Each structure stands twice: as structure tokens, then as C-alpha cells.
Amino acid sequence: MIVALDRRLVAVMFTDMAGYTALLQADERLALDRRERYWDALERHHEAFGGTIVQRLGDGSMSMFPSSLAAVQAAVAVQQELAPQDVLVRIGVHSGEVVVEPERLTGDAVNVAARIESFAVPGGVLLSDAAYEQIKNRSDVVAVPLGRFRLKNVGRAFELFAVSADGLVVQDARALEGKGERFARLPSSLPTPAVPLVGRTGELAALTDLVRTQGVVTITGPGGVGKTRVLIELGRLLAAEFPDALAFITLADVSEPAAFLPTLATALDVKEAEERTLLDGIVSLIGDRPTLLLLDNFEQIVAVAPEVATLTERCPMLRIVVTSRAPLRLAAEHEFSLGPLALPSGSEGVSPESVAASPAVVLFVQRARSARGSFDVTADNAGAIAAICRRLDGLPLALELAAARSRLLSPDALLERLDHALDVLTSANRDSPGRQQTLRATIDWSHSLLTEPEQRLFRRMALFAGGCAFGDVEAVCADAETPSLDGLESLVDKALVQVEAQDRLQMLETIREYARERLEAAGESDQIALRHAHRYAALAREVRDGIEGTTQQASIEQGVADEANLEAALGKLLDAARAGDADALEAGLQLCGDLWMYWHIRGKHLTARDYTARFLQADATSAPTRGRVGALITAGLACWTLGAYEQADEQWAEACQGAAGLGPAREVCIAATCRAIGLLGSDLEEASKCAREGAEASRALGFAWAEGLASSFDGIVDALQGDTETAAEKSEHALAIQRRLGDHEGAGVSLSTLAQLAAGRNDLVGALDLYGQALAAFEAIGDRAEEARILSEMAWTHLGLEDAAAARRYFFESVRAYTELASIRGAGLSLIGLAAAAAVDHRPDAAVRIAAAAEIYASEEGIVNVYGDNPVGRELIDRARASLAAEDVIRATEAGRRLTIAETLEMARPGDPAPA
């Protein structure tokens, strides 16, 4: 006889009394008393909310409730009763199907609930997304999202939530640690369409199936067929299958194959590094998790197709979808040819309803209504509308451009003019694809409707890379004969220029290519390109003044928005400088100088070093101009950050000498402070003198930002010389200035110095508070390198408090940050920290293995001393080695040297078995 299983949909709760085993060893009576109170509270609140305790698991329990709401209410009541009594409990809740047996529950939901409880903190209640779904609309229950996590031995990723209520602990998402790991998010950048996609249901279904089975899918088709729009919609449809691992990247402004990987790395926030290639950095970010990259406008760089193939070979779960006017010709590629929209029938007497149902007409009408709200298909205009769509071959871009004229022209008038334009402006190359000829004719026709001043404005706007603001158009494109405001309004009305988020102006790439051809034909390219370069040189000065003034964060954001334009300006000025244009040389040097702190905060040290080197090499006279001094300051900071300390000191010494000849000015203040930074490791007396000179010159000039910078490093010099009291005074003075200005970068430096001073006088709790403020400052401004440093220093401070669990969490975060930055030395130091944490945890075998892995990892990159200047790590690891037998040390060391970084990090998590 087959007995039916008792299957139920329930909320499964796991609880665990934190620290019970340790307390039992220290004070048995107190431990038993607290456990009794814990069990009593559990039983009462389960009974009150309809729960059933199925198993008692030592100092933990497994139970079930009829609903997630009941489980959450019971969990909150338990925590609110026990927390004031110092009975600390971890609680995790998940909703799912289980099989109920007399003394146990079985099923995947049980495993998931146990994993979620492992992530909870004492005093907190953690929910799975399934449990949260049942209570999210309750006004009396508040839950805070903590991010997506991959749970150990569980198939899908889970979103975790912490219940927030009086007396409950809501953990920091970064501090979560349990049986699993948090997903690193890819920056999605998937655009949000303004209107629904028309007529592509079948294509999207086919593409969705292809992406699930093919490594590379290339959507091909002529310009204007709608490849980008289909790619965006495909991303929206597949977003749920690639949580936090989908990125949309436009390559429209990438004209050289060599720029492909840097563009991809920037879009994915993979940092530049000398120690690894950008390709290796991208591979490291993606790893073996399912990831979807959507690469738009690839046709101009098909020569780099082998790098796309390499990415898919090294990242087996990666899927790449490309839009291109030509296939990539890869063995692993599946080409999907995207055709025009379906057209209305050409038969006579077709009804308006039949015409209106055609996808091409639906799109035309949708766009025409944007120009004239009352536009519709009628018995009178249905024939003309059908003819327009057929004449334009159903190409979406052509339809949009034509529909933009509906404000002034009826369908019959529009058809007449379009008919004329297509007859006159047919491509001379009869062997070109017909649709490309039609698109060119359509753009030609739209262009012919512009006035001469509007045409000048249109072609000049081709020089903007990545969009621009209205003020940029005025500065670059306008003159007495080319008014910008009225002309730009006309271009927007005619769908030749689009208004994006934050009122940025953008051209579709097909239209921009056409405008570039017109600019070349008009003989204006060099003249307008220089105007563009000088405009963005001026914008770089605005970014610099904002960073050094009171709008630091907004200025960084402005630089990010116009990074492509800034690089285009640098390229044009460099070409002109090499051709002997002295004004362009000075402008280029000044542009490099103005971007010094922007590049530093953004982590673009290689970019800074390389551009300044090229402009300095082009400067045959080496005369100490303001531009040269600024470029030397930038070059020195880049070299110093990259570890070329002698070269940095030479560049800063020349900058100081050149600045002195310029008289009292900004450059004198900054050059002196930079020289002090360069001397920190070699001559503290001279460094102190330079820092004081920088501070005094800044005060005399009224340059508060530079005074704060100089005072910060003057305090660091005093600390290194042992005068901690003066160091603290100068750091506090600097911090007051920096907070007044909103200087996050400077405040982070000053706060971290004060934290180090607090740690030096053994005020570790105070140090952690200051470090937390420093970390928040660097996070606000986006300086990932400084975040990594602070995370590591916080970890060592927690270790000093013998809080190995907290230290480990921060070391993990630091390793992640240093890995993003490709800093082998930084990652190695943090791995040593994890080894030290294992030693404090009384896991000497793991400590020795992790240390051996860190040492071999660093030595392979040419780093001799992975322990740095901190003796604590070496002492703890030596102590761990001493606690083992000699043969066990040898065995653990050999095993550690064979570990990968991923295996090393897994070993650093307590409670997991060590790899053999």
C-alpha cells in the first residue's frame, strides 16, 4: 500500500542561539539558564502564532508556520523578548514546499532556510525573497533588501531581506557572511525605452532561444533597421535570467579596434592596472557565472572579433549579443539577420483597418502622433500612408524621420516630397544594398529640408562623442551665421537630434556618420575639431575648479558624462601639437594638468601617465609654462600611484621649480604639497618643509582646498616623525576645511590619518569609527583604491580587538576591491590578513595554508614581501606555524601553494572543510 506524502506549503524557520558553546565552556550555569529562557520564548511565541517546533538541534531549532507573516511575527516577538536579556539568537525564514514527517521536515525549502539562517546576525531576522513576497505589502512589517546571494548547494540565487523592528539588528549588507556568497553586480546601463517596440515579437522569441544556447549572437542588418532597439528589448526580456550580470554597452564612439577593450573595461568598471591586461580583468570580473553582454554598434571594429571569441572561451557561462552591419565571422557565432518591419499590402482598395494593422504603419503612426497628436489612419490617407511605408522599405529609422514631418505635411504631401527626394538622391553605387540606398536617401531628404544655418549646425554636431549639453553646442557649433537655439530646436523636431536624460543631446549613430561625411565635404573638420577641443579643455578646467572648490561630487559626475569628449579633445590637441601648433600644445598640457585629481579619483592612472608623457614629449622647448607645470603635477601623481616613486619625485621637483617662476598661483601650492608626498619615503625633514610651504602659500592665496590638502599631508609627515599630537591637530584642521568645502577625497585622507593615530594610542574603537567615516567619504566620491586601503586597515583594527569574524569580513571586502583594481600587493596583504584571522580563530592549519597561498601569489608577480610594514600578520602566522608539528607545517605549506585564489578565499571562511 502506497502512503501519500504529507506535502505542505509552509514557512520554514531555523533558529540558533549564538555563542552558546563558548558560553557553556566559560560559565555552564549561565549558559544553561540562557538556553532555558531561549527555549521558553520559542515555545510560547510559536504557540501564539500557530507555529510548530519540529526539531530541536542542540542550541538551535527547525520549525514551520502556516504563513510567512506568522513566522515573521513570531521571530520578531522572540528577538524583542530575548535581546534585552542578552540571549542572542539568529533567525532565518524561507517559504516553500516541504514533506512533513513525524519528527522532521524534508525538501529543498529546509536546506534554503538553513542557509539563510547562517547569514543572519545575532539579534536579527533574515528572510528569503519567497518569504518576503508574502509580507511585502504589509504596512506593519518592514524589511530591508540586502542584495542577491548564491547559497551553498542551492541552485538559484536568492534576494535576502532583513526585518526591521524595534530591538532587532539590521545587518550591513557588506558584512553578511554565511554558507554562500554575494553576487558582484555588473553595471547594467540598459536604456529605458520611451515607447513600446513595434512588430518584433517573432524576432525577439527567436533571439531569446538563441541566447540561451549560443555563446555569440550577432544581430546584423542595415543602418536604421532597428538593431539597437531590438537589443534593448532583448535585454529587458532576459534580465531576470541574468540577475546583476547583464550589461548594455554602446560602441558607437569607438572608432579604433585598440579602444574596444578599454571601452568595455570602463563600462564594466574594471580598473586599469600594470600588473594585468584589461582582458584578464574582464575575465576575472565575469568568471564562471551566467553573464549577458549586449554590445551595440560593432561594425566599425570587427577586427577585434577574436577578442570576443576569447572572452567566451575563458568565461564558459558568458553570452554575448552584438549588433553590427556585418557578421563577426567567428566559429562560435550565430548570425541573426534583422529585416525591415512588415509592410501593408499593395493591393488596391485595402481597408484603413488593414493598413493600420501593419507593423510599419503602427510605427509610423506612433511617431507621427508625437508630432501631431490627432494623427490617425483614415479612409482618405490610408493609401498614402501605406505608400510611404513601402517606399521607405519599412526601415524604422526612415519611418521615424518621415513621420517627424507630419506636423507640417499631410501624408499625401509627404509622399510627394519623399518621392522626389528618392528619385534625386539615389546612391551612385548600384551594387550597394537597396535598403542602404533607401536610408541614405531618406537622411538626404531630411537634410535637404534644413536651412543652410541648420545644415551647418547639423554637420558640426557630428564631433560630439557620447552626447553633449546645449552649452557645448553653442560653444562649438554656433557663430554669427549659425544660431544654435532655433537651429537645435529644428533638428530635434526633425528627429535628427534626440534629447536624452539630464537634457543631454545625442545623434543616432547612423545620422552622426552622415553628418561627419557632410562636415568633411564642407572642409570644416579641422577648424570645428579644434573648437571642440578647446571647449572641452575649458570644461576640464570647470571640473578641476569644482573638485578643488565646493562641488566635488557634481564635477566628478560631469567628467564621467563627458569622458569621451575629453579624450577626443586630448587626441585632437595632441595631433595639432605634434604638427607644431604651440597654442594646441599649451592647451593640451593644461588639459592634462586640469584633469589631475579627476583622473586620480577615477583610478585612471595609466591614462594620466600616458597622455601627459605624450604632451611632454611634444614640448620641445620645455619652457616652464603653466601648462607644463600642471602636466608635470599630473604625471607625478600618476607615476607615484603606480609605484614609480623616483620618476614621480623628479617630475614634482621640476614642477616646483617651474611653479616658482610663475609667481604666487595655484600651481605653487599644489606642486609644493605633491613634492612633500614624493618625499614621504626618503626625506621627512624636506617633506615637512614642502608641506608647510604648500599650506602657507595656499593660505596666502585664499586657496582653501589646497590648504586642506597640504595640512593633511603635513599631519602625515608629523605622524611619521613621531609627533602624534601635532599630527592630530593638523589633520583636524585639514578635516574642518574639507568638510566645509564638501571635499570627500581630502576628508577621507584626513580621517584615515586620525584613525591611524587613534589606533596608535590603542583607542581601537575610536579608530574604527574614524575609519568608517573615511570609508563613507571615499565611497561617496568613488575612489575605489582608497576604499580598498581603508577596508584593509579596518580589518586589522578589528583583529586588534580580537574580533576575527569582523576582521575576516573586511578582509574579504578588501580582497574584492584590490582584485578589481588588479593590485597584487594589496590583495596579497589582505590574504595575509585572512591567514592572521584564521590564526586568531585557532585554525593554525588553515592559517599556514592561506599564508602560503598569499606568498606564492605575490612572488609570481615579483613581490618579495607580501607582509608589508605590519608585523602583526607575520607574528600571528609564525605563532600558528609554531603550534603545529614540523611535518604538518610542511604539508600545510605545500597544500597552500597549490590553492587558487578562489580556493584560498573559500578556506578562509570558517566551518568549511579544507581542500586536500
PDB file of N, CA and C in Angstrom, residues 457-538:
ATOM      1  N   LEU A 457      24.874  73.619 -38.494  1.00  0.00           N
ATOM      2  CA  LEU A 457      24.787  73.150 -37.115  1.00  0.00           C
ATOM      3  C   LEU A 457      24.749  71.624 -37.074  1.00  0.00           C
ATOM      4  N   PHE A 458      23.971  71.028 -37.955  1.00  0.00           N
ATOM      5  CA  PHE A 458      23.821  69.571 -38.004  1.00  0.00           C
ATOM      6  C   PHE A 458      25.167  68.881 -38.222  1.00  0.00           C
ATOM      7  N   ARG A 459      25.925  69.317 -39.227  1.00  0.00           N
ATOM      8  CA  ARG A 459      27.175  68.621 -39.531  1.00  0.00           C
ATOM      9  C   ARG A 459      28.223  68.857 -38.451  1.00  0.00           C
ATOM     10  N   ARG A 460      28.207  70.036 -37.829  1.00  0.00           N
ATOM     11  CA  ARG A 460      29.201  70.315 -36.795  1.00  0.00           C
ATOM     12  C   ARG A 460      28.955  69.491 -35.526  1.00  0.00           C
ATOM     13  N   MET A 461      27.701  69.133 -35.267  1.00  0.00           N
ATOM     14  CA  MET A 461      27.392  68.336 -34.080  1.00  0.00           C
ATOM     15  C   MET A 461      27.919  66.906 -34.185  1.00  0.00           C
ATOM     16  N   ALA A 462      28.391  66.522 -35.367  1.00  0.00           N
ATOM     17  CA  ALA A 462      28.947  65.175 -35.533  1.00  0.00           C
ATOM     18  C   ALA A 462      30.174  64.951 -34.661  1.00  0.00           C
ATOM     19  N   LEU A 463      30.837  66.019 -34.226  1.00  0.00           N
ATOM     20  CA  LEU A 463      32.090  65.869 -33.476  1.00  0.00           C
ATOM     21  C   LEU A 463      31.881  65.469 -32.017  1.00  0.00           C
ATOM     22  N   PHE A 464      30.668  65.601 -31.514  1.00  0.00           N
ATOM     23  CA  PHE A 464      30.445  65.259 -30.108  1.00  0.00           C
ATOM     24  C   PHE A 464      30.406  63.744 -29.936  1.00  0.00           C
ATOM     25  N   ALA A 465      31.200  63.259 -28.997  1.00  0.00           N
ATOM     26  CA  ALA A 465      31.268  61.822 -28.704  1.00  0.00           C
ATOM     27  C   ALA A 465      30.510  61.559 -27.408  1.00  0.00           C
ATOM     28  N   GLY A 466      29.509  60.682 -27.468  1.00  0.00           N
ATOM     29  CA  GLY A 466      28.770  60.366 -26.249  1.00  0.00           C
ATOM     30  C   GLY A 466      27.782  61.420 -25.822  1.00  0.00           C
ATOM     31  N   GLY A 467      27.429  62.316 -26.731  1.00  0.00           N
ATOM     32  CA  GLY A 467      26.430  63.335 -26.396  1.00  0.00           C
ATOM     33  C   GLY A 467      27.061  64.620 -25.895  1.00  0.00           C
ATOM     34  N   CYS A 468      26.212  65.603 -25.629  1.00  0.00           N
ATOM     35  CA  CYS A 468      26.688  66.911 -25.188  1.00  0.00           C
ATOM     36  C   CYS A 468      25.535  67.674 -24.557  1.00  0.00           C
ATOM     37  N   ALA A 469      25.849  68.827 -24.004  1.00  0.00           N
ATOM     38  CA  ALA A 469      24.832  69.727 -23.459  1.00  0.00           C
ATOM     39  C   ALA A 469      24.628  70.897 -24.416  1.00  0.00           C
ATOM     40  N   PHE A 470      23.560  71.644 -24.194  1.00  0.00           N
ATOM     41  CA  PHE A 470      23.258  72.766 -25.087  1.00  0.00           C
ATOM     42  C   PHE A 470      24.400  73.780 -25.109  1.00  0.00           C
ATOM     43  N   GLY A 471      24.987  74.053 -23.939  1.00  0.00           N
ATOM     44  CA  GLY A 471      26.100  74.998 -23.890  1.00  0.00           C
ATOM     45  C   GLY A 471      27.280  74.562 -24.744  1.00  0.00           C
ATOM     46  N   ASP A 472      27.499  73.244 -24.847  1.00  0.00           N
ATOM     47  CA  ASP A 472      28.590  72.737 -25.689  1.00  0.00           C
ATOM     48  C   ASP A 472      28.291  73.005 -27.159  1.00  0.00           C
ATOM     49  N   VAL A 473      27.046  72.831 -27.549  1.00  0.00           N
ATOM     50  CA  VAL A 473      26.660  73.109 -28.941  1.00  0.00           C
ATOM     51  C   VAL A 473      26.895  74.583 -29.250  1.00  0.00           C
ATOM     52  N   GLU A 474      26.500  75.456 -28.330  1.00  0.00           N
ATOM     53  CA  GLU A 474      26.714  76.899 -28.533  1.00  0.00           C
ATOM     54  C   GLU A 474      28.185  77.214 -28.722  1.00  0.00           C
ATOM     55  N   ALA A 475      29.039  76.621 -27.874  1.00  0.00           N
ATOM     56  CA  ALA A 475      30.467  76.950 -27.902  1.00  0.00           C
ATOM     57  C   ALA A 475      31.172  76.402 -29.133  1.00  0.00           C
ATOM     58  N   VAL A 476      30.768  75.226 -29.601  1.00  0.00           N
ATOM     59  CA  VAL A 476      31.497  74.553 -30.678  1.00  0.00           C
ATOM     60  C   VAL A 476      30.899  74.848 -32.045  1.00  0.00           C
ATOM     61  N   CYS A 477      29.588  74.878 -32.134  1.00  0.00           N
ATOM     62  CA  CYS A 477      28.932  74.891 -33.453  1.00  0.00           C
ATOM     63  C   CYS A 477      28.399  76.246 -33.893  1.00  0.00           C
ATOM     64  N   ALA A 478      28.090  77.108 -32.939  1.00  0.00           N
ATOM     65  CA  ALA A 478      27.402  78.354 -33.292  1.00  0.00           C
ATOM     66  C   ALA A 478      28.380  79.442 -33.711  1.00  0.00           C
ATOM     67  N   ASP A 479      27.914  80.324 -34.583  1.00  0.00           N
ATOM     68  CA  ASP A 479      28.628  81.551 -34.920  1.00  0.00           C
ATOM     69  C   ASP A 479      27.572  82.551 -35.386  1.00  0.00           C
ATOM     70  N   ALA A 480      28.006  83.680 -35.911  1.00  0.00           N
ATOM     71  CA  ALA A 480      27.053  84.729 -36.302  1.00  0.00           C
ATOM     72  C   ALA A 480      26.066  84.232 -37.347  1.00  0.00           C
ATOM     73  N   GLU A 481      26.508  83.303 -38.196  1.00  0.00           N
ATOM     74  CA  GLU A 481      25.642  82.805 -39.262  1.00  0.00           C
ATOM     75  C   GLU A 481      24.949  81.489 -38.909  1.00  0.00           C
ATOM     76  N   THR A 482      25.282  80.961 -37.718  1.00  0.00           N
ATOM     77  CA  THR A 482      24.727  79.659 -37.315  1.00  0.00           C
ATOM     78  C   THR A 482      24.146  79.765 -35.915  1.00  0.00           C
ATOM     79  N   PRO A 483      22.926  80.298 -35.772  1.00  0.00           N
ATOM     80  CA  PRO A 483      22.318  80.381 -34.444  1.00  0.00           C
ATOM     81  C   PRO A 483      22.044  78.990 -33.907  1.00  0.00           C
ATOM     82  N   SER A 484      22.272  78.787 -32.599  1.00  0.00           N
ATOM     83  CA  SER A 484      22.186  77.436 -32.042  1.00  0.00           C
ATOM     84  C   SER A 484      20.799  77.083 -31.515  1.00  0.00           C
ATOM     85  N   LEU A 485      20.116  78.019 -30.849  1.00  0.00           N
ATOM     86  CA  LEU A 485      18.874  77.655 -30.172  1.00  0.00           C
ATOM     87  C   LEU A 485      17.783  77.273 -31.163  1.00  0.00           C
ATOM     88  N   ASP A 486      17.475  78.177 -32.100  1.00  0.00           N
ATOM     89  CA  ASP A 486      16.428  77.872 -33.079  1.00  0.00           C
ATOM     90  C   ASP A 486      16.829  76.687 -33.952  1.00  0.00           C
ATOM     91  N   GLY A 487      18.085  76.659 -34.351  1.00  0.00           N
ATOM     92  CA  GLY A 487      18.553  75.562 -35.207  1.00  0.00           C
ATOM     93  C   GLY A 487      18.462  74.225 -34.506  1.00  0.00           C
ATOM     94  N   LEU A 488      18.844  74.194 -33.232  1.00  0.00           N
ATOM     95  CA  LEU A 488      18.804  72.946 -32.484  1.00  0.00           C
ATOM     96  C   LEU A 488      17.364  72.472 -32.286  1.00  0.00           C
ATOM     97  N   GLU A 489      16.475  73.406 -32.029  1.00  0.00           N
ATOM     98  CA  GLU A 489      15.066  73.051 -31.880  1.00  0.00           C
ATOM     99  C   GLU A 489      14.542  72.400 -33.159  1.00  0.00           C
ATOM    100  N   SER A 490      14.967  72.916 -34.285  1.00  0.00           N
ATOM    101  CA  SER A 490      14.550  72.343 -35.562  1.00  0.00           C
ATOM    102  C   SER A 490      15.122  70.939 -35.741  1.00  0.00           C
ATOM    103  N   LEU A 491      16.361  70.734 -35.372  1.00  0.00           N
ATOM    104  CA  LEU A 491      16.979  69.408 -35.505  1.00  0.00           C
ATOM    105  C   LEU A 491      16.274  68.385 -34.617  1.00  0.00           C
ATOM    106  N   VAL A 492      15.884  68.795 -33.427  1.00  0.00           N
ATOM    107  CA  VAL A 492      15.154  67.894 -32.528  1.00  0.00           C
ATOM    108  C   VAL A 492      13.781  67.583 -33.110  1.00  0.00           C
ATOM    109  N   ASP A 493      13.113  68.602 -33.607  1.00  0.00           N
ATOM    110  CA  ASP A 493      11.790  68.397 -34.202  1.00  0.00           C
ATOM    111  C   ASP A 493      11.846  67.418 -35.364  1.00  0.00           C
ATOM    112  N   LYS A 494      12.917  67.461 -36.137  1.00  0.00           N
ATOM    113  CA  LYS A 494      13.029  66.618 -37.329  1.00  0.00           C
ATOM    114  C   LYS A 494      13.661  65.265 -37.010  1.00  0.00           C
ATOM    115  N   ALA A 495      13.826  64.942 -35.698  1.00  0.00           N
ATOM    116  CA  ALA A 495      14.339  63.642 -35.241  1.00  0.00           C
ATOM    117  C   ALA A 495      15.778  63.395 -35.665  1.00  0.00           C
ATOM    118  N   LEU A 496      16.511  64.460 -35.994  1.00  0.00           N
ATOM    119  CA  LEU A 496      17.931  64.301 -36.313  1.00  0.00           C
ATOM    120  C   LEU A 496      18.797  64.370 -35.059  1.00  0.00           C
ATOM    121  N   VAL A 497      18.290  64.980 -34.010  1.00  0.00           N
ATOM    122  CA  VAL A 497      18.957  65.038 -32.698  1.00  0.00           C
ATOM    123  C   VAL A 497      17.925  64.638 -31.653  1.00  0.00           C
ATOM    124  N   GLN A 498      18.356  63.862 -30.684  1.00  0.00           N
ATOM    125  CA  GLN A 498      17.441  63.401 -29.638  1.00  0.00           C
ATOM    126  C   GLN A 498      17.856  63.972 -28.289  1.00  0.00           C
ATOM    127  N   VAL A 499      16.890  64.222 -27.438  1.00  0.00           N
ATOM    128  CA  VAL A 499      17.146  64.729 -26.090  1.00  0.00           C
ATOM    129  C   VAL A 499      17.071  63.546 -25.129  1.00  0.00           C
ATOM    130  N   GLU A 500      18.202  63.262 -24.469  1.00  0.00           N
ATOM    131  CA  GLU A 500      18.288  62.128 -23.547  1.00  0.00           C
ATOM    132  C   GLU A 500      18.138  62.613 -22.104  1.00  0.00           C
ATOM    133  N   ALA A 501      18.437  61.716 -21.158  1.00  0.00           N
ATOM    134  CA  ALA A 501      18.354  62.061 -19.736  1.00  0.00           C
ATOM    135  C   ALA A 501      19.280  63.232 -19.422  1.00  0.00           C
ATOM    136  N   GLN A 502      18.901  64.020 -18.406  1.00  0.00           N
ATOM    137  CA  GLN A 502      19.643  65.217 -17.998  1.00  0.00           C
ATOM    138  C   GLN A 502      19.814  66.211 -19.154  1.00  0.00           C
ATOM    139  N   ASP A 503      18.853  66.188 -20.097  1.00  0.00           N
ATOM    140  CA  ASP A 503      18.845  67.127 -21.225  1.00  0.00           C
ATOM    141  C   ASP A 503      20.104  67.044 -22.087  1.00  0.00           C
ATOM    142  N   ARG A 504      20.731  65.870 -22.090  1.00  0.00           N
ATOM    143  CA  ARG A 504      21.876  65.712 -22.997  1.00  0.00           C
ATOM    144  C   ARG A 504      21.378  65.430 -24.404  1.00  0.00           C
ATOM    145  N   LEU A 505      22.098  65.968 -25.369  1.00  0.00           N
ATOM    146  CA  LEU A 505      21.726  65.874 -26.772  1.00  0.00           C
ATOM    147  C   LEU A 505      22.542  64.779 -27.445  1.00  0.00           C
ATOM    148  N   GLN A 506      21.880  63.988 -28.262  1.00  0.00           N
ATOM    149  CA  GLN A 506      22.528  62.816 -28.854  1.00  0.00           C
ATOM    150  C   GLN A 506      22.038  62.624 -30.273  1.00  0.00           C
ATOM    151  N   MET A 507      22.949  62.169 -31.154  1.00  0.00           N
ATOM    152  CA  MET A 507      22.571  61.771 -32.504  1.00  0.00           C
ATOM    153  C   MET A 507      22.598  60.250 -32.589  1.00  0.00           C
ATOM    154  N   LEU A 508      21.636  59.677 -33.310  1.00  0.00           N
ATOM    155  CA  LEU A 508      21.764  58.269 -33.653  1.00  0.00           C
ATOM    156  C   LEU A 508      23.033  58.092 -34.471  1.00  0.00           C
ATOM    157  N   GLU A 509      23.669  56.948 -34.311  1.00  0.00           N
ATOM    158  CA  GLU A 509      24.977  56.771 -34.938  1.00  0.00           C
ATOM    159  C   GLU A 509      24.913  56.853 -36.455  1.00  0.00           C
ATOM    160  N   THR A 510      23.873  56.304 -37.042  1.00  0.00           N
ATOM    161  CA  THR A 510      23.751  56.374 -38.498  1.00  0.00           C
ATOM    162  C   THR A 510      23.694  57.823 -38.965  1.00  0.00           C
ATOM    163  N   ILE A 511      22.947  58.627 -38.252  1.00  0.00           N
ATOM    164  CA  ILE A 511      22.827  60.040 -38.604  1.00  0.00           C
ATOM    165  C   ILE A 511      24.145  60.756 -38.342  1.00  0.00           C
ATOM    166  N   ARG A 512      24.824  60.387 -37.255  1.00  0.00           N
ATOM    167  CA  ARG A 512      26.105  61.029 -36.947  1.00  0.00           C
ATOM    168  C   ARG A 512      27.158  60.732 -38.018  1.00  0.00           C
ATOM    169  N   GLU A 513      27.144  59.500 -38.537  1.00  0.00           N
ATOM    170  CA  GLU A 513      28.065  59.160 -39.624  1.00  0.00           C
ATOM    171  C   GLU A 513      27.783  60.030 -40.846  1.00  0.00           C
ATOM    172  N   TYR A 514      26.532  60.192 -41.158  1.00  0.00           N
ATOM    173  CA  TYR A 514      26.141  61.037 -42.294  1.00  0.00           C
ATOM    174  C   TYR A 514      26.611  62.481 -42.059  1.00  0.00           C
ATOM    175  N   ALA A 515      26.410  62.973 -40.830  1.00  0.00           N
ATOM    176  CA  ALA A 515      26.828  64.347 -40.520  1.00  0.00           C
ATOM    177  C   ALA A 515      28.342  64.500 -40.626  1.00  0.00           C
ATOM    178  N   ARG A 516      29.100  63.456 -40.220  1.00  0.00           N
ATOM    179  CA  ARG A 516      30.571  63.525 -40.341  1.00  0.00           C
ATOM    180  C   ARG A 516      30.991  63.640 -41.799  1.00  0.00           C
ATOM    181  N   GLU A 517      30.320  62.882 -42.673  1.00  0.00           N
ATOM    182  CA  GLU A 517      30.632  62.983 -44.095  1.00  0.00           C
ATOM    183  C   GLU A 517      30.378  64.403 -44.606  1.00  0.00           C
ATOM    184  N   ARG A 518      29.283  64.999 -44.171  1.00  0.00           N
ATOM    185  CA  ARG A 518      28.953  66.369 -44.581  1.00  0.00           C
ATOM    186  C   ARG A 518      29.986  67.360 -44.068  1.00  0.00           C
ATOM    187  N   LEU A 519      30.474  67.121 -42.850  1.00  0.00           N
ATOM    188  CA  LEU A 519      31.490  68.008 -42.276  1.00  0.00           C
ATOM    189  C   LEU A 519      32.787  67.935 -43.074  1.00  0.00           C
ATOM    190  N   GLU A 520      33.168  66.719 -43.449  1.00  0.00           N
ATOM    191  CA  GLU A 520      34.374  66.550 -44.273  1.00  0.00           C
ATOM    192  C   GLU A 520      34.198  67.235 -45.626  1.00  0.00           C
ATOM    193  N   ALA A 521      33.038  67.028 -46.219  1.00  0.00           N
ATOM    194  CA  ALA A 521      32.790  67.607 -47.540  1.00  0.00           C
ATOM    195  C   ALA A 521      32.804  69.130 -47.503  1.00  0.00           C
ATOM    196  N   ALA A 522      32.388  69.708 -46.370  1.00  0.00           N
ATOM    197  CA  ALA A 522      32.366  71.166 -46.241  1.00  0.00           C
ATOM    198  C   ALA A 522      33.743  71.742 -45.925  1.00  0.00           C
ATOM    199  N   GLY A 523      34.739  70.887 -45.662  1.00  0.00           N
ATOM    200  CA  GLY A 523      36.093  71.352 -45.348  1.00  0.00           C
ATOM    201  C   GLY A 523      36.224  72.003 -43.977  1.00  0.00           C
ATOM    202  N   GLU A 524      35.324  71.658 -43.058  1.00  0.00           N
ATOM    203  CA  GLU A 524      35.314  72.300 -41.739  1.00  0.00           C
ATOM    204  C   GLU A 524      35.886  71.418 -40.619  1.00  0.00           C
ATOM    205  N   SER A 525      36.293  70.210 -40.936  1.00  0.00           N
ATOM    206  CA  SER A 525      36.631  69.243 -39.878  1.00  0.00           C
ATOM    207  C   SER A 525      37.690  69.752 -38.920  1.00  0.00           C
ATOM    208  N   ASP A 526      38.823  70.203 -39.438  1.00  0.00           N
ATOM    209  CA  ASP A 526      39.915  70.625 -38.547  1.00  0.00           C
ATOM    210  C   ASP A 526      39.516  71.826 -37.705  1.00  0.00           C
ATOM    211  N   GLN A 527      38.891  72.805 -38.334  1.00  0.00           N
ATOM    212  CA  GLN A 527      38.513  74.024 -37.617  1.00  0.00           C
ATOM    213  C   GLN A 527      37.538  73.720 -36.479  1.00  0.00           C
ATOM    214  N   ILE A 528      36.500  72.933 -36.753  1.00  0.00           N
ATOM    215  CA  ILE A 528      35.487  72.642 -35.738  1.00  0.00           C
ATOM    216  C   ILE A 528      36.039  71.675 -34.690  1.00  0.00           C
ATOM    217  N   ALA A 529      36.912  70.753 -35.112  1.00  0.00           N
ATOM    218  CA  ALA A 529      37.515  69.832 -34.145  1.00  0.00           C
ATOM    219  C   ALA A 529      38.362  70.591 -33.130  1.00  0.00           C
ATOM    220  N   LEU A 530      39.059  71.638 -33.582  1.00  0.00           N
ATOM    221  CA  LEU A 530      39.842  72.447 -32.637  1.00  0.00           C
ATOM    222  C   LEU A 530      38.922  73.231 -31.709  1.00  0.00           C
ATOM    223  N   ARG A 531      37.820  73.731 -32.255  1.00  0.00           N
ATOM    224  CA  ARG A 531      36.841  74.401 -31.383  1.00  0.00           C
ATOM    225  C   ARG A 531      36.338  73.432 -30.313  1.00  0.00           C
ATOM    226  N   HIS A 532      36.027  72.224 -30.762  1.00  0.00           N
ATOM    227  CA  HIS A 532      35.558  71.184 -29.836  1.00  0.00           C
ATOM    228  C   HIS A 532      36.614  70.924 -28.766  1.00  0.00           C
ATOM    229  N   ALA A 533      37.877  70.814 -29.176  1.00  0.00           N
ATOM    230  CA  ALA A 533      38.951  70.526 -28.228  1.00  0.00           C
ATOM    231  C   ALA A 533      39.094  71.638 -27.199  1.00  0.00           C
ATOM    232  N   HIS A 534      39.037  72.872 -27.650  1.00  0.00           N
ATOM    233  CA  HIS A 534      39.182  73.991 -26.712  1.00  0.00           C
ATOM    234  C   HIS A 534      37.962  74.097 -25.792  1.00  0.00           C
ATOM    235  N   ARG A 535      36.778  73.751 -26.304  1.00  0.00           N
ATOM    236  CA  ARG A 535      35.597  73.749 -25.445  1.00  0.00           C
ATOM    237  C   ARG A 535      35.762  72.753 -24.296  1.00  0.00           C
ATOM    238  N   TYR A 536      36.247  71.563 -24.604  1.00  0.00           N
ATOM    239  CA  TYR A 536      36.366  70.558 -23.553  1.00  0.00           C
ATOM    240  C   TYR A 536      37.608  70.765 -22.695  1.00  0.00           C
ATOM    241  N   ALA A 537      38.563  71.510 -23.213  1.00  0.00           N
ATOM    242  CA  ALA A 537      39.653  71.955 -22.340  1.00  0.00           C
ATOM    243  C   ALA A 537      39.094  72.914 -21.291  1.00  0.00           C
ATOM    244  N   ALA A 538      38.179  73.785 -21.724  1.00  0.00           N
ATOM    245  CA  ALA A 538      37.534  74.698 -20.768  1.00  0.00           C
ATOM    246  C   ALA A 538      36.665  73.927 -19.782  1.00  0.00           C
TER     247      ALA A 538
END
